[in-house]
CSV table of C-alpha atoms in Angstrom, one decimal:
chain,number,residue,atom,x,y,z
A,205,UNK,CA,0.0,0.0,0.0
A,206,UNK,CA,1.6,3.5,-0.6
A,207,UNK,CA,2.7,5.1,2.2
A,208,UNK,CA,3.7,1.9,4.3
A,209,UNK,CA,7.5,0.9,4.5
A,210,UNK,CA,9.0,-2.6,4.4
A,211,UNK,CA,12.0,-1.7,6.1
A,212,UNK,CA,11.1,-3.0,9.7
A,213,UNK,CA,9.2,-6.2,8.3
A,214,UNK,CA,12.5,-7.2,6.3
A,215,UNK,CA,14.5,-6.1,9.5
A,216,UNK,CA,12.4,-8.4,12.2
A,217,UNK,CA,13.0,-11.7,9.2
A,218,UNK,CA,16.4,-10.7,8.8
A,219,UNK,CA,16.9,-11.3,12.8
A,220,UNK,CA,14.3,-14.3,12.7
A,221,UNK,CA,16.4,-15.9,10.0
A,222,UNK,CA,20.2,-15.2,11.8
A,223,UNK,CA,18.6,-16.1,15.5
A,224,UNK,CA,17.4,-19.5,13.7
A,225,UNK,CA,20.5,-20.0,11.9
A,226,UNK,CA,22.5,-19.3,15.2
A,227,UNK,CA,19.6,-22.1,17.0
A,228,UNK,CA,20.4,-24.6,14.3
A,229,UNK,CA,24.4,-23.9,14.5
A,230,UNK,CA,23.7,-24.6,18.2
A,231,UNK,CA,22.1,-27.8,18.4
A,232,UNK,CA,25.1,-29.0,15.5
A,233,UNK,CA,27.9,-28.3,17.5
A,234,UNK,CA,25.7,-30.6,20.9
A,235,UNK,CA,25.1,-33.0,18.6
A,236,UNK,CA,28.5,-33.3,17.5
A,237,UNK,CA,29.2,-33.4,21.0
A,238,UNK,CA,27.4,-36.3,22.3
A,239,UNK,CA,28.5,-37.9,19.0
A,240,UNK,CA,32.0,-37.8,20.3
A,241,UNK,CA,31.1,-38.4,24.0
A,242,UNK,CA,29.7,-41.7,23.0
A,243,UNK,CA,32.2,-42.4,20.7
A,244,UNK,CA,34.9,-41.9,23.6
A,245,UNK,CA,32.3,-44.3,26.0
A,246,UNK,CA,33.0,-46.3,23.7
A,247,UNK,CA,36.5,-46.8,23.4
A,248,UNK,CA,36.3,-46.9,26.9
A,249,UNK,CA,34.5,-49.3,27.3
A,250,UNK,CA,36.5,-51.1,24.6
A,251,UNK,CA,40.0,-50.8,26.2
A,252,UNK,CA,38.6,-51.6,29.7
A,253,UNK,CA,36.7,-54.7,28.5
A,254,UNK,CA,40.1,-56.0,26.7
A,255,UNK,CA,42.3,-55.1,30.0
A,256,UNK,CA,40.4,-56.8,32.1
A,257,UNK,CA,40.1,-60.1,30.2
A,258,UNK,CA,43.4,-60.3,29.2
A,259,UNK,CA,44.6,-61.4,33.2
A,260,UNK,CA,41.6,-63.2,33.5
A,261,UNK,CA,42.3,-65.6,30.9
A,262,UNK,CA,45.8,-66.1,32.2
A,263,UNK,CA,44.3,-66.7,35.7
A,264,UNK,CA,41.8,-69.0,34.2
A,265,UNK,CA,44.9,-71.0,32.5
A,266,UNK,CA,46.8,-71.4,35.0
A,267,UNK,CA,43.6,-72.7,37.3
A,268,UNK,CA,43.6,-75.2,34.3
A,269,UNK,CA,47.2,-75.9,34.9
A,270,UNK,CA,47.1,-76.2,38.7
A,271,UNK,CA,44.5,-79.2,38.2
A,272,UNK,CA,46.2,-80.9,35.5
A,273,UNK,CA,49.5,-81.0,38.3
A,274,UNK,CA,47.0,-81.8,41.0
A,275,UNK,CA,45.9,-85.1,39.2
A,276,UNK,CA,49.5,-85.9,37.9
A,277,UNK,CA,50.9,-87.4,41.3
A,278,UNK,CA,48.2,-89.8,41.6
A,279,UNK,CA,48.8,-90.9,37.7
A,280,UNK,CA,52.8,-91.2,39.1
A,281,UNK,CA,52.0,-93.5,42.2
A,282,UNK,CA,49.6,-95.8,40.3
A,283,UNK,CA,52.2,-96.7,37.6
A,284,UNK,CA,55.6,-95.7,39.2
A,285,UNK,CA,57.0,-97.6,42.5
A,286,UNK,CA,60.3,-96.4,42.7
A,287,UNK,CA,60.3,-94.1,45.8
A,288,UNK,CA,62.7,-92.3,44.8
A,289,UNK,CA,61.5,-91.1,41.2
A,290,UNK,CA,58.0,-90.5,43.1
A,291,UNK,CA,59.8,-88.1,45.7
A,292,UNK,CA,61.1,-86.6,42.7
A,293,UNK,CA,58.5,-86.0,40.7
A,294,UNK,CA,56.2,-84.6,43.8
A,295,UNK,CA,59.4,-81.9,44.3
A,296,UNK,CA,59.0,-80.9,40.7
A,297,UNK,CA,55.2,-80.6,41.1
A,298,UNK,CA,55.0,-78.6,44.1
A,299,UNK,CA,57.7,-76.4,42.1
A,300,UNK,CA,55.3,-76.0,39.5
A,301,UNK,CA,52.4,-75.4,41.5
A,302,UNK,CA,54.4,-72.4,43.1
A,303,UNK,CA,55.2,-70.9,39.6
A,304,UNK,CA,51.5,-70.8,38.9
A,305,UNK,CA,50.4,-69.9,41.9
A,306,UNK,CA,53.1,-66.6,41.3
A,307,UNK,CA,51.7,-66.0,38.4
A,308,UNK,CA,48.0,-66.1,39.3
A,309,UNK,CA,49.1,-63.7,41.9
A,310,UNK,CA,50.7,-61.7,39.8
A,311,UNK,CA,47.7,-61.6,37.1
A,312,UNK,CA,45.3,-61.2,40.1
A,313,UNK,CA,47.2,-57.4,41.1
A,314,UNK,CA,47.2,-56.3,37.8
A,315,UNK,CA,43.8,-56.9,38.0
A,316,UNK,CA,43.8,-55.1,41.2
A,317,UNK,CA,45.8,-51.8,39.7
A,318,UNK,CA,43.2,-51.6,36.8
A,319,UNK,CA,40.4,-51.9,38.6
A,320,UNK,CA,41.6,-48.5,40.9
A,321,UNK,CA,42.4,-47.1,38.1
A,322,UNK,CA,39.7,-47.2,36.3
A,323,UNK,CA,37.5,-46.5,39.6
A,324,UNK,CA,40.0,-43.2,40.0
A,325,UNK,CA,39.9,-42.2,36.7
A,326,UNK,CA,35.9,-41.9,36.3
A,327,UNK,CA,36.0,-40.3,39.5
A,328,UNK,CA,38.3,-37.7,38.8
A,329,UNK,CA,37.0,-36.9,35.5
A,330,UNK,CA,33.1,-36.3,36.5
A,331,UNK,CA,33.5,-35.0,39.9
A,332,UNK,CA,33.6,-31.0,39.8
A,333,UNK,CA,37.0,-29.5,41.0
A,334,UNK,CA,37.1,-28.3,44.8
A,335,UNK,CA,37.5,-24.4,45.3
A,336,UNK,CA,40.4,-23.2,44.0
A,337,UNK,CA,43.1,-21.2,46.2
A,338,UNK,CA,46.3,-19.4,45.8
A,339,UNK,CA,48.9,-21.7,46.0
A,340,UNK,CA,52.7,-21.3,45.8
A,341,UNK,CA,54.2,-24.1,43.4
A,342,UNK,CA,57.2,-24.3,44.6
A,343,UNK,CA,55.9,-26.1,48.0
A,344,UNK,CA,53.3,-28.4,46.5
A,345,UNK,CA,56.3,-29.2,43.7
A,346,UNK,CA,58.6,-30.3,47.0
A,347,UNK,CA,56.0,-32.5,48.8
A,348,UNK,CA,54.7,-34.0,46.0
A,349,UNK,CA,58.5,-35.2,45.0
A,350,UNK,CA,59.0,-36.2,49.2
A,351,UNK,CA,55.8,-38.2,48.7
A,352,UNK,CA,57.3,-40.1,46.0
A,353,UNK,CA,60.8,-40.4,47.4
A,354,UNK,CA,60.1,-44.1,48.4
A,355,UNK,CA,59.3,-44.8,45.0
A,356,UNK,CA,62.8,-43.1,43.0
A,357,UNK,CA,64.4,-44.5,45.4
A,358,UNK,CA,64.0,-48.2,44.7
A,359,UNK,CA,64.7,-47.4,41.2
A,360,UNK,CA,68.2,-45.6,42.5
A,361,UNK,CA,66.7,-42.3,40.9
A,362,UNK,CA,67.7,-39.0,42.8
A,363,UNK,CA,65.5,-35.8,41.0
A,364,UNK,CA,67.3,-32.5,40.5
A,365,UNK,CA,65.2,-29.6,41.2
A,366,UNK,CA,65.5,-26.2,40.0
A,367,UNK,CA,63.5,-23.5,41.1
A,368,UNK,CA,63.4,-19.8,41.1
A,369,UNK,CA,63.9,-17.7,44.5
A,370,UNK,CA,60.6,-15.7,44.1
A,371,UNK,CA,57.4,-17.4,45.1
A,372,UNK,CA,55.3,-18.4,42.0
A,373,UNK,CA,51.6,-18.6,42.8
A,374,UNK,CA,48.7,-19.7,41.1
A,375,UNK,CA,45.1,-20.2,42.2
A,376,UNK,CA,44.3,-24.0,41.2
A,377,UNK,CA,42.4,-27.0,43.2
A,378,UNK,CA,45.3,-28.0,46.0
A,379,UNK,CA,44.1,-31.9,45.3
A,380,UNK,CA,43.8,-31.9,41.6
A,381,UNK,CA,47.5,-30.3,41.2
A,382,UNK,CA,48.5,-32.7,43.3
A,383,UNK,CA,47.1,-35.7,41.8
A,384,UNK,CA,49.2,-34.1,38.3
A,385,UNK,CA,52.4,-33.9,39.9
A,386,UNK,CA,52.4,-37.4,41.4
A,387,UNK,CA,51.1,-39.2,38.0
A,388,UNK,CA,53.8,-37.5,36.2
A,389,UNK,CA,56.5,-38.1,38.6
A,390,UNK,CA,55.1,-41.6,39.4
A,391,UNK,CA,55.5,-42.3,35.5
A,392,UNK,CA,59.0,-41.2,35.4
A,393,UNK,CA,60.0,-43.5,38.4
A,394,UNK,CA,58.5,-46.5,36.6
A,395,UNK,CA,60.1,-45.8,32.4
A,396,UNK,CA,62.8,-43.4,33.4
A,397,UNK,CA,66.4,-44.5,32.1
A,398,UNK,CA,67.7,-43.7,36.0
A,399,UNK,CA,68.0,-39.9,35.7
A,400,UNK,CA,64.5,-37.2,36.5
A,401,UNK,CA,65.0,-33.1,36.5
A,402,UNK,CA,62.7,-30.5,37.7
A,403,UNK,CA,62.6,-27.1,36.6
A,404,UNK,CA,60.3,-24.6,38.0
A,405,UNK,CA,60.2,-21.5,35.8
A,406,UNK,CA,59.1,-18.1,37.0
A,407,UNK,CA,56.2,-17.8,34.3
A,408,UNK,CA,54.3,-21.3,35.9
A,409,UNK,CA,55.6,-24.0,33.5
A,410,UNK,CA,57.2,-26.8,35.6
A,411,UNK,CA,59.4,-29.2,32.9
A,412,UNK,CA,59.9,-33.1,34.0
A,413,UNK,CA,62.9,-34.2,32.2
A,414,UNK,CA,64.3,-38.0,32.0
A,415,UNK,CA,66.4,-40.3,30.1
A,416,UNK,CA,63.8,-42.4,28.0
A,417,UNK,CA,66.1,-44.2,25.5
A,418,UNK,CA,63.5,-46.7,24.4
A,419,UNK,CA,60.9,-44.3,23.6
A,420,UNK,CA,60.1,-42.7,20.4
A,421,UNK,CA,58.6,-39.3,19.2
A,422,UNK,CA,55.6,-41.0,18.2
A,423,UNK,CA,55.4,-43.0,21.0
A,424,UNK,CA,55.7,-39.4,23.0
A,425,UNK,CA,52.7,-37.9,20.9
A,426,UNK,CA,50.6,-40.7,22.2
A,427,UNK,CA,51.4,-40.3,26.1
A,428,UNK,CA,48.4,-38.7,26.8
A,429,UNK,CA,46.4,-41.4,25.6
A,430,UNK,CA,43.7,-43.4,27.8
A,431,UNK,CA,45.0,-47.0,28.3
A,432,UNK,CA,48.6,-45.9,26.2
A,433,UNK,CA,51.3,-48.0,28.0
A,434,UNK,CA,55.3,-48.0,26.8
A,435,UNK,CA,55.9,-51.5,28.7
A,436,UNK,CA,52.8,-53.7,28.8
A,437,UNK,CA,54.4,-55.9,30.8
A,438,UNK,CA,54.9,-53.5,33.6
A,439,UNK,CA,51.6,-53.0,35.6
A,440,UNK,CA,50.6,-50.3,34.2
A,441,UNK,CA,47.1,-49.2,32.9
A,442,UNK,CA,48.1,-46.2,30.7
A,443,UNK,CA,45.6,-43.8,32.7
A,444,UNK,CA,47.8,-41.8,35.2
A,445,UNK,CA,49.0,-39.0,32.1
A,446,UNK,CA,45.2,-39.5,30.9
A,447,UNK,CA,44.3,-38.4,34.8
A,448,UNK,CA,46.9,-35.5,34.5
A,449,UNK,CA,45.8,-34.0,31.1
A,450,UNK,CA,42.2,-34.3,32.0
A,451,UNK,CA,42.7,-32.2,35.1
A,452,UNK,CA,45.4,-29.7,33.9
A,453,UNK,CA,42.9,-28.6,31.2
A,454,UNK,CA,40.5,-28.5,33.6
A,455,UNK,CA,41.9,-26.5,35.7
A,456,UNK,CA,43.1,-23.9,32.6
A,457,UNK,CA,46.5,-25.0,32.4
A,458,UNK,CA,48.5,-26.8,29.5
A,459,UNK,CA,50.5,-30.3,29.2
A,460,UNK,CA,52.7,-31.3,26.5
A,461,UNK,CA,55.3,-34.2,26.2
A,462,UNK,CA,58.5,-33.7,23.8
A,463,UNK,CA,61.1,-36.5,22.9
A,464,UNK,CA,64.6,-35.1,21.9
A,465,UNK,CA,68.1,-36.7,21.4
A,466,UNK,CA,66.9,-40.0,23.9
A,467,UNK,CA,64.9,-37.5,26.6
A,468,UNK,CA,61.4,-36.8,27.4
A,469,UNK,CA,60.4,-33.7,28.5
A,470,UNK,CA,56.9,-33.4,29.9
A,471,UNK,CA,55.8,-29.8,30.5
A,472,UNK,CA,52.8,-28.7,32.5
A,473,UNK,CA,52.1,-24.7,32.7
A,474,UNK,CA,49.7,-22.8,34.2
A,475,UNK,CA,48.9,-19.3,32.9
């Protein structure tokens, strides 16, 4: 009709159209989301599911063993009876009964380790972070390496630390920065090559350096890694870095692993 602008009808679709667009752009980016939070369940659930049955078939096999060397002596004193080859054969059975039963053991505190793990590690990463406080990293670096000192030194590793003077202070979750600190020292007293420095720099990035002559820089890339172990055969369930990057993010802060000329060099920072 003449005398009756457009301008305000085009304006309130223009908004209607950028408003739905930024709706639709929404609901993409959850989907995408919980597309990748089940995909992670997942391959949780995957890893978890394979850790778990691999000791449990060795336990199971060497159950199987145990009664196969349970039934053996009576086969040897039906059809052998010379005393002297039945003492013999009862020393070697008892001998083997005690490998299996080390190994069973051994299998069953594997089992033990992962199953802590994996109850930590679900805890830690779903429970909300305690209030944080101003901390000075240069003390909760120090206990943290006194709390561990049992461990480096049954490994005959003695840490060098290097810290600034001045006091460097961050406010972070007490327990969560401590739970960092002892994965990553605790992984560098199990695959360190017998050496560990510390350096504390003034700007609140704390480097963990060791000799790791077996590792690679691929290897290092995948440190982070849920359920990423160097040494399988270790007992070791690849979750204590996982635990560390999961809070340091958390929290804000940054950590990084670098493999150089035989070392690794694990860097946490805080801004």
């Amino acid at each position: 009709k003449p005398g009756v602008s457009l301008n305000g009808y085009h304006q309130d679709i223009t908004e209607t159209m950028v408003t739905r667009k930024k709706q639709e752009q929404a609901i993409m980016e959850l989907l995408e989301k919980v597309r990748r939070a089940n995909s992670a369940k997942s391959e949780f659930l995957s890893h978890m599911s394979h850790d778990l049955r691999t000791p449990l078939t060795a336990i199971s096999g060497y159950l199987e063993l145990l009664e196969i060397a349970d039934a053996a002596p009576n086969q040897v004193a039906a059809t052998d009876q010379v005393a002297t080859s039945s003492l013999a054969a009862a020393t070697d059975q008892a001998a083997m009964r005690r490998r299996y039963l080390a190994q069973i053991r051994s299998r069953t505190e594997a089992m033990k380790d992962l199953t802590e793990q994996l109850f930590s590690y679900s805890i830690l990463v779903s429970a909300p972070l305690q209030q944080p406080r101003e901390l000075i990293l240069q003390y909760v670096l120090e206990e943290s390496l006194a709390n561990c000192y049992a461990q480096f030194t049954a490994v005959g590793i003695t840490p060098r630390l290097q810290m600034p003077e001045l006091p460097v202070c961050r406010v972070l979750d007490r327990g969560s920065l401590e739970r960092i600190l002892s994965n990553i020292l605790m992984n560098a007293a199990k695959y360190s090559a017998g050496d560990l420095s510390i350096c504390l720099h003034p700007q609140g990035q704390i480097d963990f350096s060791n000799a790791a002559p077996d590792l690679t820089p691929v290897m290092a890339e995948r440190l982070f890694e849920r359920f990423f172990t160097v040494e399988t055969a270790r007992h070791s369930t690849g979750l204590g870095l996982s635990i560390a990057r999961n809070l340091t993010e958390r929290m804000g802060g940054a950590i990084t692993a670098h493999y150089r000329e035989g070392r690794l060099t694990i860097s946490l920072y805080f801004p």
